Short mmCIF file of C-alpha atoms and ligand atoms in Angstrom, two decimals:
data_model
loop_
_atom_site.label_atom_id
_atom_site.label_comp_id
_atom_site.label_asym_id
_atom_site.label_seq_id
_atom_site.Cartn_x
_atom_site.Cartn_y
_atom_site.Cartn_z
CA MET A 1 65.40 119.99 124.10
CA GLY A 2 66.76 117.64 126.78
CA ARG A 3 70.28 117.99 125.50
CA MET A 4 70.20 121.77 125.76
CA THR A 5 69.87 121.04 129.46
CA ALA A 6 73.06 119.01 129.24
CA LEU A 7 74.75 121.99 127.61
CA ASP A 8 73.21 124.55 129.96
CA GLY A 9 76.41 125.07 131.93
CA ILE A 10 78.11 126.52 128.85
CA THR A 11 78.99 130.18 129.34
CA ARG A 12 81.30 130.89 126.39
CA PRO A 13 81.93 129.49 122.89
CA THR A 14 82.45 125.76 123.34
CA LEU A 15 83.03 122.89 120.94
CA VAL A 16 80.21 120.35 121.07
CA VAL A 17 80.91 116.92 119.62
CA ASP A 18 78.28 114.43 118.60
CA ARG A 19 80.29 111.45 119.77
CA ALA A 20 78.08 108.86 118.03
CA ARG A 21 78.50 110.57 114.67
CA ALA A 22 82.24 111.14 115.13
CA GLN A 23 82.81 107.52 116.07
CA ARG A 24 80.73 106.42 113.08
CA ASN A 25 82.90 108.62 110.82
CA VAL A 26 86.02 107.01 112.31
CA ALA A 27 84.69 103.47 111.93
CA ARG A 28 83.71 104.13 108.32
CA MET A 29 87.13 105.47 107.30
CA ALA A 30 88.94 102.71 109.20
CA ALA A 31 86.84 100.02 107.49
CA LYS A 32 87.46 101.52 104.04
CA ALA A 33 91.20 101.66 104.64
CA ALA A 34 91.25 98.10 106.00
CA ALA A 35 89.31 96.82 102.97
CA SER A 36 92.09 98.16 100.71
CA GLY A 37 94.93 97.00 102.97
CA THR A 38 95.87 100.67 103.47
CA ARG A 39 97.45 102.03 106.65
CA PHE A 40 95.19 104.56 108.38
CA ARG A 41 97.25 107.32 109.98
CA PRO A 42 94.71 110.02 110.94
CA HIS A 43 95.80 113.63 111.18
CA VAL A 44 95.00 114.81 114.71
CA LYS A 45 95.35 118.55 114.06
CA THR A 46 91.60 118.65 113.44
CA HIS A 47 90.91 118.37 117.17
CA GLN A 48 94.26 117.99 118.98
CA SER A 49 92.27 115.99 121.52
CA LEU A 50 93.89 113.01 123.21
CA GLU A 51 90.48 111.58 124.05
CA MET A 52 89.26 111.77 120.47
CA ALA A 53 92.52 110.20 119.30
CA SER A 54 91.79 107.33 121.69
CA TRP A 55 88.72 106.60 119.53
CA TYR A 56 91.22 105.87 116.72
CA ARG A 57 93.01 103.38 118.93
CA GLU A 58 89.69 101.60 119.44
CA VAL A 59 89.51 100.83 115.70
CA GLY A 60 93.10 99.57 115.57
CA VAL A 61 94.98 102.75 114.66
CA ASP A 62 98.53 102.79 116.06
CA ALA A 63 100.07 105.72 114.15
CA ILE A 64 99.08 109.34 113.70
CA THR A 65 99.88 112.45 111.72
CA VAL A 66 100.47 115.87 113.31
CA SER A 67 101.29 119.29 111.88
CA SER A 68 103.77 120.58 114.44
CA VAL A 69 106.54 119.40 116.72
CA SER A 70 104.60 120.59 119.77
CA MET A 71 101.63 118.47 118.70
CA ALA A 72 104.01 115.50 118.32
CA GLU A 73 105.21 116.12 121.89
CA GLN A 74 101.62 116.34 123.17
CA PHE A 75 100.59 113.02 121.62
CA ALA A 76 103.89 111.27 122.40
CA GLY A 77 103.11 112.14 126.02
CA ASP A 78 99.97 110.04 125.68
CA GLY A 79 101.82 107.00 124.38
CA TRP A 80 101.64 107.53 120.60
CA ASP A 81 105.01 106.31 119.35
CA ASP A 82 104.66 106.40 115.57
CA ILE A 83 104.10 109.98 114.46
CA THR A 84 104.46 111.66 111.08
CA ILE A 85 104.95 115.41 111.26
CA ALA A 86 103.34 116.37 107.95
CA PHE A 87 104.89 119.82 107.88
CA PRO A 88 108.23 120.61 106.20
CA PHE A 89 111.24 119.71 108.34
CA ASN A 90 112.36 122.83 110.21
CA PRO A 91 116.06 122.59 111.15
CA ARG A 92 115.48 125.09 113.99
CA GLU A 93 113.43 122.42 115.77
CA ALA A 94 116.12 119.75 115.49
CA ALA A 95 116.77 119.62 119.25
CA ALA A 96 113.11 118.89 120.04
CA LEU A 97 112.99 116.26 117.28
CA LEU A 98 116.16 114.60 118.61
CA ALA A 99 114.52 114.44 122.04
CA LEU A 100 111.39 112.82 120.61
CA ALA A 101 113.44 110.24 118.74
CA ALA A 102 115.54 109.59 121.84
CA ALA A 103 112.31 109.02 123.79
CA GLY A 104 111.49 106.15 121.42
CA VAL A 105 109.10 107.89 119.02
CA ARG A 106 109.31 106.65 115.44
CA LEU A 107 109.25 109.95 113.58
CA GLY A 108 108.14 110.55 110.02
CA LEU A 109 109.46 113.81 108.56
CA ILE A 110 108.87 115.38 105.17
CA VAL A 111 111.38 117.03 102.86
CA ASP A 112 111.16 118.50 99.37
CA SER A 113 114.67 119.81 98.68
CA LEU A 114 118.23 118.54 98.76
CA ASP A 115 119.01 121.37 101.16
CA ALA A 116 116.40 120.05 103.62
CA VAL A 117 117.74 116.48 103.29
CA ARG A 118 121.31 117.71 103.93
CA GLN A 119 120.22 119.61 107.03
CA LEU A 120 118.13 116.69 108.26
CA ASP A 121 121.11 114.39 107.76
CA ALA A 122 123.41 116.85 109.59
CA SER A 123 120.97 117.10 112.52
CA GLY A 124 121.53 113.47 113.47
CA ILE A 125 117.79 112.77 113.84
CA ALA A 126 116.72 109.17 113.17
CA ALA A 127 113.55 109.30 111.11
CA ASP A 128 111.45 107.97 108.29
CA ALA A 129 111.99 110.55 105.56
CA TRP A 130 109.12 111.12 103.15
CA ILE A 131 109.45 113.06 99.93
CA ASP A 132 106.75 115.72 99.94
CA VAL A 133 105.21 115.67 96.45
CA ASP A 134 103.15 118.38 94.78
CA ALA A 135 100.37 116.45 93.07
CA GLY A 136 98.44 119.56 92.07
CA TYR A 137 97.83 121.65 95.20
CA HIS A 138 100.97 123.79 94.71
CA ARG A 139 101.59 124.48 98.41
CA THR A 140 104.79 122.55 99.04
CA GLY A 141 106.50 119.54 97.49
CA VAL A 142 108.61 118.56 94.54
CA ALA A 143 106.56 118.40 91.34
CA ALA A 144 105.24 114.88 90.79
CA ASP A 145 106.54 114.87 87.21
CA ASP A 146 110.01 116.09 88.15
CA ALA A 147 111.49 112.60 87.82
CA THR A 148 115.05 113.84 88.23
CA GLY A 149 114.19 115.80 91.37
CA VAL A 150 112.32 112.90 92.96
CA VAL A 151 115.15 110.44 92.24
CA GLU A 152 117.79 112.88 93.52
CA LEU A 153 115.89 113.31 96.78
CA ALA A 154 115.42 109.57 97.29
CA THR A 155 119.11 109.00 96.54
CA ALA A 156 120.13 111.68 99.04
CA ILE A 157 117.88 110.16 101.71
CA ARG A 158 119.27 106.69 101.01
CA SER A 159 122.80 107.96 101.38
CA ALA A 160 121.92 108.97 104.96
CA ALA A 161 120.83 105.41 105.83
CA PRO A 162 120.41 103.79 108.26
CA ARG A 163 119.61 106.89 110.33
CA LEU A 164 117.24 108.14 107.67
CA ARG A 165 114.92 105.53 106.22
CA PHE A 166 113.40 106.35 102.83
CA ALA A 167 109.66 106.12 103.60
CA GLY A 168 108.12 106.98 100.24
CA LEU A 169 106.06 109.72 98.60
CA LEU A 170 103.59 111.85 100.52
CA THR A 171 101.08 114.42 99.33
CA HIS A 172 98.15 116.52 100.52
CA ALA A 173 95.74 117.19 97.66
CA GLY A 174 94.20 120.26 99.29
CA HIS A 175 92.85 121.44 95.94
CA THR A 176 89.93 119.01 96.36
CA TYR A 177 88.42 121.72 98.59
CA ALA A 178 87.70 123.84 95.51
CA ALA A 179 85.31 121.19 94.17
CA ARG A 180 81.55 121.51 94.58
CA SER A 181 80.45 117.94 93.90
CA ARG A 182 81.62 114.42 94.74
CA ASP A 183 82.30 113.76 91.04
CA GLU A 184 84.51 116.83 90.85
CA VAL A 185 86.36 115.78 94.00
CA LEU A 186 86.86 112.31 92.53
CA ARG A 187 88.30 113.76 89.33
CA ILE A 188 90.85 115.81 91.31
CA HIS A 189 91.57 112.89 93.64
CA GLU A 190 92.16 110.50 90.74
CA ALA A 191 94.38 112.98 88.93
CA SER A 192 96.49 113.52 92.05
CA VAL A 193 96.78 109.77 92.69
CA ALA A 194 97.82 109.31 89.04
CA ALA A 195 100.49 111.99 89.51
CA MET A 196 101.75 110.14 92.60
CA ARG A 197 101.90 106.92 90.61
CA ARG A 198 104.03 108.62 87.94
CA ALA A 199 106.45 109.76 90.65
CA GLN A 200 106.41 106.23 92.07
CA ALA A 201 107.19 104.82 88.61
CA SER A 202 110.13 107.21 88.20
CA LEU A 203 111.52 105.93 91.47
CA GLY A 204 110.80 102.33 90.50
CA THR A 205 112.91 102.76 87.37
CA ALA A 206 115.73 104.00 89.59
CA GLY A 207 115.39 100.98 91.88
CA PHE A 208 113.41 102.51 94.73
CA ASP A 209 110.37 100.94 96.27
CA ALA A 210 108.24 104.00 97.10
CA PRO A 211 105.03 103.66 99.13
CA ILE A 212 102.40 106.37 98.59
CA SER A 213 100.76 108.35 101.41
CA ILE A 214 97.82 110.64 100.63
CA GLY A 215 95.56 112.63 102.90
CA ASP A 216 92.75 115.08 102.30
CA THR A 217 89.29 114.47 103.68
CA PRO A 218 87.28 115.26 100.52
CA GLY A 219 89.33 112.80 98.44
CA CYS A 220 89.36 110.13 101.16
CA ASN A 221 85.61 110.46 101.73
CA ALA A 222 84.78 110.47 98.01
CA ALA A 223 86.92 107.46 97.06
CA ASP A 224 85.26 104.05 97.28
CA ALA A 225 88.61 102.33 97.90
CA PHE A 226 92.31 103.04 98.29
CA ASP A 227 93.74 100.31 96.09
CA GLY A 228 97.46 100.78 95.52
CA ILE A 229 97.65 103.55 98.13
CA ASP A 230 99.79 102.52 101.08
CA GLU A 231 98.64 105.08 103.63
CA ILE A 232 95.88 107.67 104.13
CA ARG A 233 96.11 110.66 106.49
CA PRO A 234 92.73 112.44 106.56
CA GLY A 235 92.10 114.63 109.60
CA ASN A 236 88.86 116.51 109.17
CA PHE A 237 86.84 113.34 108.38
CA VAL A 238 86.04 112.73 112.07
CA LEU A 239 84.21 116.01 112.72
CA LEU A 240 83.49 117.51 109.28
CA ASP A 241 82.14 121.00 108.61
CA LEU A 242 80.44 123.28 106.07
CA GLN A 243 83.43 123.26 103.73
CA GLN A 244 83.29 119.45 103.58
CA LEU A 245 79.52 119.53 103.07
CA GLN A 246 79.85 121.90 100.12
CA THR A 247 82.26 119.50 98.38
CA GLY A 248 79.43 116.97 98.31
CA THR A 249 81.52 114.30 100.00
CA CYS A 250 79.71 113.96 103.33
CA ALA A 251 76.10 113.91 104.45
CA GLU A 252 74.36 116.40 106.70
CA ASP A 253 74.01 113.79 109.38
CA ASP A 254 77.76 113.13 109.37
CA LEU A 255 78.43 116.63 110.74
CA ALA A 256 79.81 115.90 114.20
CA LEU A 257 80.96 119.31 115.47
CA ALA A 258 79.06 122.43 116.42
CA VAL A 259 80.15 125.48 118.35
CA ALA A 260 77.74 126.45 121.13
CA CYS A 261 77.58 130.24 121.00
CA PRO A 262 75.73 132.31 123.65
CA VAL A 263 73.23 134.79 122.17
CA VAL A 264 74.03 138.30 123.39
CA GLY A 265 71.96 140.50 121.09
CA ARG A 266 68.79 140.38 118.98
CA TYR A 267 68.09 142.75 116.06
CA PRO A 268 64.73 141.75 114.52
CA ASP A 269 64.69 144.90 112.38
CA ARG A 270 67.71 143.57 110.48
CA ASP A 271 66.96 139.84 110.80
CA SER A 272 69.99 139.12 112.89
CA LEU A 273 71.34 137.93 116.21
CA VAL A 274 74.73 138.60 117.69
CA VAL A 275 76.42 135.71 119.45
CA HIS A 276 79.65 135.25 121.35
CA GLY A 277 81.53 133.44 118.60
CA GLY A 278 83.66 135.67 116.37
CA SER A 279 86.79 135.29 114.32
CA ALA A 280 88.76 134.44 117.47
CA GLN A 281 86.62 131.32 117.79
CA LEU A 282 85.32 130.43 114.30
CA SER A 283 88.26 131.82 112.26
CA ARG A 284 87.75 133.72 109.01
CA ASP A 285 87.74 130.58 106.91
CA ALA A 286 84.45 130.61 105.06
CA ALA A 287 82.08 128.34 103.20
CA ASP A 288 79.54 129.31 100.54
CA GLY A 289 76.74 131.27 102.18
CA PRO A 290 73.47 132.71 100.93
CA GLY A 291 73.76 134.51 97.60
CA GLY A 292 77.40 133.48 97.26
CA GLN A 293 78.41 135.47 100.37
CA PRO A 294 80.89 133.98 102.82
CA ALA A 295 79.38 131.95 105.66
CA TYR A 296 81.49 131.29 108.73
CA GLY A 297 78.99 128.86 110.17
CA ARG A 298 75.43 127.58 109.89
CA VAL A 299 72.92 127.17 112.69
CA VAL A 300 71.81 123.65 113.59
CA GLU A 301 68.88 122.72 115.82
CA LEU A 302 68.82 119.77 118.20
CA ASP A 303 66.62 116.87 117.09
CA ASP A 304 63.44 116.43 119.14
CA ALA A 305 64.35 112.77 119.64
CA ASP A 306 67.74 113.77 121.04
CA THR A 307 69.49 111.80 118.31
CA GLY A 308 71.73 114.64 117.22
CA TRP A 309 71.16 117.86 115.33
CA HIS A 310 69.99 118.92 111.89
CA LEU A 311 70.62 121.98 109.76
CA GLY A 312 68.13 124.67 110.69
CA ASP A 313 65.33 125.17 108.18
CA PRO A 314 64.82 127.94 107.21
CA PRO A 315 68.58 128.36 107.29
CA ALA A 316 70.50 130.88 109.38
CA TYR A 317 74.18 131.57 108.81
CA VAL A 318 77.00 133.38 110.56
CA THR A 319 77.57 136.06 107.96
CA GLY A 320 79.60 138.62 109.89
CA LEU A 321 82.49 138.46 112.33
CA ALA A 322 84.35 140.74 114.66
CA GLN A 323 86.96 139.34 117.00
CA GLU A 324 84.41 138.10 119.58
CA HIS A 325 81.07 138.90 117.85
CA GLY A 326 79.36 136.66 115.34
CA THR A 327 76.40 138.03 113.39
CA VAL A 328 73.81 135.36 112.62
CA THR A 329 71.37 136.25 109.86
CA GLY A 330 68.29 134.45 108.64
CA PRO A 331 64.52 134.64 108.39
CA ARG A 332 62.66 135.54 111.57
CA ALA A 333 61.36 131.96 111.93
CA ALA A 334 64.97 130.78 112.24
CA LEU A 335 65.97 133.41 114.79
CA ASP A 336 62.85 133.79 116.96
CA ARG A 337 63.54 130.65 118.96
CA HIS A 338 66.84 132.05 120.23
CA PRO A 339 66.40 134.65 123.01
CA VAL A 340 69.29 136.53 124.57
CA GLY A 341 71.01 134.15 126.98
CA SER A 342 70.21 131.03 124.97
CA LEU A 343 72.78 129.01 123.07
CA VAL A 344 72.91 128.78 119.31
CA LEU A 345 74.68 125.74 117.87
CA VAL A 346 76.74 126.63 114.82
CA VAL A 347 78.47 124.17 112.49
CA PRO A 348 81.66 126.02 111.59
CA ALA A 349 82.94 126.53 108.06
CA HIS A 350 86.23 124.89 109.07
CA ALA A 351 86.29 122.51 112.03
CA CYS A 352 90.10 122.38 112.35
CA LEU A 353 90.49 126.12 112.91
CA ALA A 354 87.49 126.40 115.26
CA SER A 355 88.89 123.50 117.29
CA ALA A 356 92.39 124.97 117.35
CA SER A 357 91.01 128.30 118.58
CA ILE A 358 88.53 127.12 121.22
CA ARG A 359 90.11 123.86 122.44
CA THR A 360 87.36 123.05 124.99
CA PHE A 361 85.21 120.10 123.91
CA VAL A 362 82.07 118.67 125.45
CA THR A 363 79.91 115.91 124.04
CA LEU A 364 76.26 116.44 123.21
CA ASP A 365 75.53 114.95 126.61
CA GLY A 366 77.51 117.71 128.25
CA GLU A 367 80.43 115.44 129.17
CA PRO A 368 83.81 117.20 128.94
CA LEU A 369 86.47 115.59 126.74
CA ASP A 370 90.13 115.58 127.82
CA ALA A 371 88.98 116.56 131.31
N1 LIG B 401 98.22 115.90 105.46
C1 LIG B 401 98.66 117.15 105.34
C2 LIG B 401 100.09 117.38 104.95
C3 LIG B 401 97.82 118.24 105.57
O1 LIG B 401 98.29 119.50 105.44
C4 LIG B 401 96.48 117.98 105.94
C5 LIG B 401 95.57 119.09 106.20
O2 LIG B 401 95.85 120.24 106.00
C6 LIG B 401 96.05 116.65 106.05
C7 LIG B 401 96.94 115.64 105.81
C8 LIG B 401 94.61 116.32 106.42
O3 LIG B 401 93.72 116.80 105.46
P1 LIG B 401 92.20 117.17 105.81
O4 LIG B 401 92.24 118.35 106.69
O5 LIG B 401 91.59 117.45 104.48
O6 LIG B 401 91.62 116.00 106.48
#
């Protein structure tokens, strides 16, 4: 348990990154994108860490995706100058966007209505304007098969040239998360790519050249190649979590994030521990737990050879949450090794939300990131 020594200084819930695994996940996605001639524009909301984003630079990435204007400001401050804000354009943030553009950041913004294009045009912001397309997730976006709507939006963007540059069609196929096998993910992924191609064809008929940008980690991990896709924007792929594992699109030894949670209570009579690590840290996003119950995390144990961690066997899960308390349940053999005052490492159900809540990262060797 040499590495536990490295983590011994931890006093409160802390994000622990297996740097070797994370960098392997990055290298794998970068190589797959490069093999298809596809631009790799990772979404940094998964960690919001400048140091982890520097690992993308090391594999040749020069453009990123963010989900808020403040995140764009944070990363622009570290020299990123090609940033897509993959969240609907919010006219109330026009002043901050103008400042980013004036500072030399090439901005990508997304719109899905003529009203949004008009307000973007009126704001005077210079940007790449993407049409947000609903390819099956039904969160935002113009329906992929609404040929008239897609052409009207592209025409409106073009009429605001040269300040607005028509960038193409962008989607997030978040419905891949409902799948429970790689084959099922691939079916959803292929259907959403086909929907994007139909939208692209509608624009082609109207004389528009429309690149396609996609980005959801299950689809990007499941696909063997990205032929005909101009850009991918996965975010979670670098760290991964229980939700990704349950889609069957990553391996156990790809899991690169755990939350170190101090044990503060032991209840052998009800086969549980209580740790500092509640909904304020892990969020209420859940994965499939024992007997179909929600699991907010699963305990991992450090490898004897110090090469990483593995899912605890027998398994123990975080099955209950209060704001600061996490209840870990499992067979006695899984819990006995964790006395009060020790740390339990928990792979969260959803890495992005745990990272956004905790924000403090150390590597498995105890080295702080973004220090
Ligand atoms: N693009 C958009 C618009 C998103 O909303 C997200 C995630 O929510 C992503 C890309 C990245 O997807 P994932 O978290 O599956 O990697």
